[in-house]
Every structure is written in structure tokens, then in C-alpha cells.
PDB file of C-alpha atoms in Angstrom:
ATOM      1  CA  MET A   1     -39.198  56.856  18.294  1.00 35.00           C
ATOM      2  CA  LYS A   2     -36.637  54.144  18.894  1.00 39.00           C
ATOM      3  CA  LEU A   3     -35.900  52.186  15.704  1.00 44.00           C
ATOM      4  CA  GLN A   4     -33.000  49.984  16.778  1.00 50.00           C
ATOM      5  CA  PRO A   5     -33.688  46.551  18.236  1.00 52.00           C
ATOM      6  CA  ASP A   6     -32.863  45.926  21.893  1.00 57.00           C
ATOM      7  CA  ARG A   7     -31.460  42.513  21.004  1.00 53.00           C
ATOM      8  CA  PHE A   8     -28.183  42.192  19.131  1.00 57.00           C
ATOM      9  CA  ASP A   9     -27.800  38.404  19.265  1.00 66.00           C
ATOM     10  CA  THR A  10     -30.413  37.567  16.616  1.00 78.00           C
ATOM     11  CA  LEU A  11     -31.236  38.368  13.001  1.00 89.00           C
ATOM     12  CA  PHE A  12     -33.915  40.910  12.150  1.00 93.00           C
ATOM     13  CA  ILE A  13     -35.707  41.691   8.918  1.00 95.00           C
ATOM     14  CA  ASN A  14     -34.941  45.307   8.090  1.00 93.00           C
ATOM     15  CA  ALA A  15     -37.105  45.777   4.993  1.00 95.00           C
ATOM     16  CA  TYR A  16     -38.993  43.849   2.348  1.00 94.00           C
ATOM     17  CA  ALA A  17     -40.602  44.231  -1.061  1.00 92.00           C
ATOM     18  CA  GLU A  18     -42.384  41.853  -3.400  1.00 88.00           C
ATOM     19  CA  ASP A  19     -39.103  40.463  -4.782  1.00 91.00           C
ATOM     20  CA  TRP A  20     -36.585  40.837  -1.923  1.00 95.00           C
ATOM     21  CA  ILE A  21     -36.153  40.720   1.843  1.00 96.00           C
ATOM     22  CA  ALA A  22     -33.358  42.484   3.724  1.00 96.00           C
ATOM     23  CA  VAL A  23     -32.014  40.491   6.673  1.00 95.00           C
ATOM     24  CA  SER A  24     -29.543  42.364   8.859  1.00 90.00           C
ATOM     25  CA  GLY A  25     -29.056  44.838   6.013  1.00 89.00           C
ATOM     26  CA  GLU A  26     -28.403  42.246   3.273  1.00 93.00           C
ATOM     27  CA  LYS A  27     -30.962  41.929   0.453  1.00 95.00           C
ATOM     28  CA  LYS A  28     -32.049  38.402  -0.423  1.00 96.00           C
ATOM     29  CA  HIS A  29     -33.838  37.721  -3.709  1.00 96.00           C
ATOM     30  CA  HIS A  30     -34.939  34.145  -3.041  1.00 96.00           C
ATOM     31  CA  SER A  31     -37.107  32.213  -0.617  1.00 97.00           C
ATOM     32  CA  LEU A  32     -35.368  31.973   2.722  1.00 97.00           C
ATOM     33  CA  VAL A  33     -35.465  30.728   6.275  1.00 98.00           C
ATOM     34  CA  VAL A  34     -34.605  33.186   9.044  1.00 97.00           C
ATOM     35  CA  SER A  35     -34.070  31.953  12.583  1.00 96.00           C
ATOM     36  CA  SER A  36     -34.027  34.019  15.745  1.00 94.00           C
ATOM     37  CA  GLN A  37     -31.106  31.769  16.707  1.00 91.00           C
ATOM     38  CA  GLY A  38     -28.970  33.710  14.201  1.00 90.00           C
ATOM     39  CA  ARG A  39     -29.187  31.678  11.001  1.00 93.00           C
ATOM     40  CA  CYS A  40     -30.402  32.690   7.558  1.00 95.00           C
ATOM     41  CA  SER A  41     -30.397  30.281   4.625  1.00 95.00           C
ATOM     42  CA  ASP A  42     -31.906  29.613   1.225  1.00 95.00           C
ATOM     43  CA  TRP A  43     -35.191  27.695   1.577  1.00 95.00           C
ATOM     44  CA  GLY A  44     -34.741  25.895  -1.733  1.00 92.00           C
ATOM     45  CA  CYS A  45     -38.138  26.567  -3.308  1.00 92.00           C
ATOM     46  CA  GLN A  46     -39.173  29.101  -5.911  1.00 91.00           C
ATOM     47  CA  SER A  47     -42.947  28.765  -5.907  1.00 94.00           C
ATOM     48  CA  PHE A  48     -45.875  27.747  -3.747  1.00 96.00           C
ATOM     49  CA  ALA A  49     -46.474  24.719  -5.990  1.00 95.00           C
ATOM     50  CA  GLU A  50     -42.945  23.412  -5.264  1.00 94.00           C
ATOM     51  CA  LEU A  51     -43.452  23.216  -1.493  1.00 96.00           C
ATOM     52  CA  SER A  52     -43.107  19.732  -0.037  1.00 96.00           C
ATOM     53  CA  ALA A  53     -43.097  18.064   3.362  1.00 96.00           C
ATOM     54  CA  ALA A  54     -39.280  18.093   3.184  1.00 95.00           C
ATOM     55  CA  HIS A  55     -39.243  21.908   2.999  1.00 96.00           C
ATOM     56  CA  PHE A  56     -41.192  22.116   6.245  1.00 96.00           C
ATOM     57  CA  ALA A  57     -39.483  19.177   7.966  1.00 94.00           C
ATOM     58  CA  ARG A  58     -36.097  20.876   7.768  1.00 93.00           C
ATOM     59  CA  LEU A  59     -37.497  23.798   9.796  1.00 95.00           C
ATOM     60  CA  ALA A  60     -37.789  21.521  12.825  1.00 93.00           C
ATOM     61  CA  ASP A  61     -33.971  21.267  12.945  1.00 90.00           C
ATOM     62  CA  GLU A  62     -33.918  24.791  14.419  1.00 88.00           C
ATOM     63  CA  ALA A  63     -36.069  23.585  17.359  1.00 93.00           C
ATOM     64  CA  PRO A  64     -38.383  26.620  17.233  1.00 96.00           C
ATOM     65  CA  GLU A  65     -41.411  27.251  19.394  1.00 96.00           C
ATOM     66  CA  VAL A  66     -43.230  28.489  16.306  1.00 97.00           C
ATOM     67  CA  VAL A  67     -42.738  28.635  12.551  1.00 98.00           C
ATOM     68  CA  ILE A  68     -44.084  31.667  10.720  1.00 98.00           C
ATOM     69  CA  PHE A  69     -44.810  30.665   7.128  1.00 98.00           C
ATOM     70  CA  GLY A  70     -44.912  33.559   4.665  1.00 98.00           C
ATOM     71  CA  SER A  71     -46.899  32.211   1.709  1.00 97.00           C
ATOM     72  CA  GLY A  72     -45.933  34.889  -0.829  1.00 95.00           C
ATOM     73  CA  ALA A  73     -47.754  38.018  -1.922  1.00 94.00           C
ATOM     74  CA  LYS A  74     -51.121  36.572  -0.880  1.00 95.00           C
ATOM     75  CA  LEU A  75     -52.314  34.342   1.936  1.00 97.00           C
ATOM     76  CA  ARG A  76     -52.344  30.671   0.915  1.00 97.00           C
ATOM     77  CA  PHE A  77     -52.539  27.625   3.163  1.00 97.00           C
ATOM     78  CA  VAL A  78     -50.560  24.456   2.477  1.00 95.00           C
ATOM     79  CA  SER A  79     -51.984  20.989   2.991  1.00 96.00           C
ATOM     80  CA  PRO A  80     -51.774  19.885   6.639  1.00 95.00           C
ATOM     81  CA  ALA A  81     -49.897  16.801   5.406  1.00 96.00           C
ATOM     82  CA  LEU A  82     -46.927  19.053   4.564  1.00 97.00           C
ATOM     83  CA  LEU A  83     -46.858  20.329   8.150  1.00 96.00           C
ATOM     84  CA  ARG A  84     -47.160  16.925   9.817  1.00 95.00           C
ATOM     85  CA  GLY A  85     -43.475  16.750  10.857  1.00 93.00           C
ATOM     86  CA  LEU A  86     -43.729  20.086  12.681  1.00 96.00           C
ATOM     87  CA  ILE A  87     -47.090  19.321  14.279  1.00 94.00           C
ATOM     88  CA  GLU A  88     -45.924  15.926  15.542  1.00 94.00           C
ATOM     89  CA  ARG A  89     -43.011  17.652  17.301  1.00 95.00           C
ATOM     90  CA  GLY A  90     -45.336  20.150  18.974  1.00 96.00           C
ATOM     91  CA  ILE A  91     -44.068  23.095  16.920  1.00 97.00           C
ATOM     92  CA  GLY A  92     -46.692  25.723  16.197  1.00 96.00           C
ATOM     93  CA  VAL A  93     -47.194  26.940  12.630  1.00 97.00           C
ATOM     94  CA  GLU A  94     -48.778  30.233  11.648  1.00 98.00           C
ATOM     95  CA  THR A  95     -49.483  31.066   8.004  1.00 98.00           C
ATOM     96  CA  MET A  96     -49.700  34.589   6.616  1.00 98.00           C
ATOM     97  CA  ASP A  97     -48.597  36.514   3.557  1.00 97.00           C
ATOM     98  CA  THR A  98     -44.846  37.137   3.432  1.00 96.00           C
ATOM     99  CA  ALA A  99     -45.057  40.829   4.380  1.00 96.00           C
ATOM    100  CA  ALA A 100     -47.067  40.025   7.526  1.00 97.00           C
ATOM    101  CA  ALA A 101     -44.710  37.119   8.275  1.00 98.00           C
ATOM    102  CA  CYS A 102     -41.707  39.487   8.194  1.00 97.00           C
ATOM    103  CA  ARG A 103     -43.354  41.832  10.694  1.00 97.00           C
ATOM    104  CA  THR A 104     -44.521  39.011  12.959  1.00 97.00           C
ATOM    105  CA  TYR A 105     -41.093  37.358  12.953  1.00 97.00           C
ATOM    106  CA  ASN A 106     -39.474  40.617  14.118  1.00 96.00           C
ATOM    107  CA  ILE A 107     -41.942  41.017  16.978  1.00 95.00           C
ATOM    108  CA  LEU A 108     -41.470  37.457  18.218  1.00 96.00           C
ATOM    109  CA  ALA A 109     -37.665  37.572  17.806  1.00 95.00           C
ATOM    110  CA  GLN A 110     -37.571  40.867  19.726  1.00 92.00           C
ATOM    111  CA  GLU A 111     -39.446  39.160  22.566  1.00 92.00           C
ATOM    112  CA  GLY A 112     -36.695  36.530  22.694  1.00 91.00           C
ATOM    113  CA  ARG A 113     -38.885  33.726  21.337  1.00 94.00           C
ATOM    114  CA  ARG A 114     -37.384  30.808  19.390  1.00 95.00           C
ATOM    115  CA  VAL A 115     -39.000  31.563  16.061  1.00 97.00           C
ATOM    116  CA  VAL A 116     -38.279  30.603  12.475  1.00 98.00           C
ATOM    117  CA  ALA A 117     -39.669  32.491   9.497  1.00 98.00           C
ATOM    118  CA  ALA A 118     -39.998  30.470   6.296  1.00 98.00           C
ATOM    119  CA  LEU A 119     -40.506  33.163   3.678  1.00 98.00           C
ATOM    120  CA  LEU A 120     -41.608  32.397   0.145  1.00 97.00           C
ATOM    121  CA  LEU A 121     -40.475  34.768  -2.594  1.00 95.00           C
ATOM    122  CA  GLU A 122     -41.822  33.557  -5.897  1.00 90.00           C
ATOM    123  CA  THR A 123     -39.348  34.195  -8.683  1.00 69.00           C
ATOM    124  CA  SER A 124     -41.641  33.678 -11.678  1.00 58.00           C
TER     125      SER A 124
END
């Protein structure tokens, strides 16, 4: 079975656990944003309760087709008001637990889609 990605011009999530995510072989121990356009950065939030409209608005800067929001260890939906900036720009948002978000991001990135994964790792 082939395990290497066909695309080499984007970032992929190699592995994940409850308290870390490996992006292109580098373990991250904080909430992060991964873009199929080749960028990975700290998301600047440590818990679901800290999420604000500003956290989601900055995702639009990547001009994705879709944002995959990983809500942590369990599926939790944020208030639609927090997503307003993305929705008004016509950017789709899908919410799932962080493990499912990692897998979904890889599939969409492999297809060549402009996707951003906003992955919450709660550090409490």
C-alpha cells in the first residue's frame, strides 16, 4: 500500500494524538492552523472557551475553499456568530473532532483543494 503523498507542494498531517499533531514530521503541542498552501502557524487559543470571531476571521486570509475546524477531543459546535466572517466571504466551514479534522484535511489537500485546518488542542 502506498503511504507517501503524491503531492509535495503542500503540508500534510503525519500523525496525531490527544496532545500533539505532527505536521510534515514536526510535532506541535498547541492549537494550530495548517494550510494546503504550505503554511502552518500557532492558532493562538488554548481552549474551546477562548475561541472568538477573530480566531476564525484570520482563517479567511488564506483564501480557502473550506475551513475544517477540529473542535478538540469531542465534537463541539461554535456559535454561528463566530463564523460570520467566513460565511460572508463564501468560505465553507465543517466542524468535527480534531482527529477527524486531521484525516479530512489530508484527503482534501491530497485532492489539491484550497483547505485550511484550524485544529484545537486544549492544553488544560
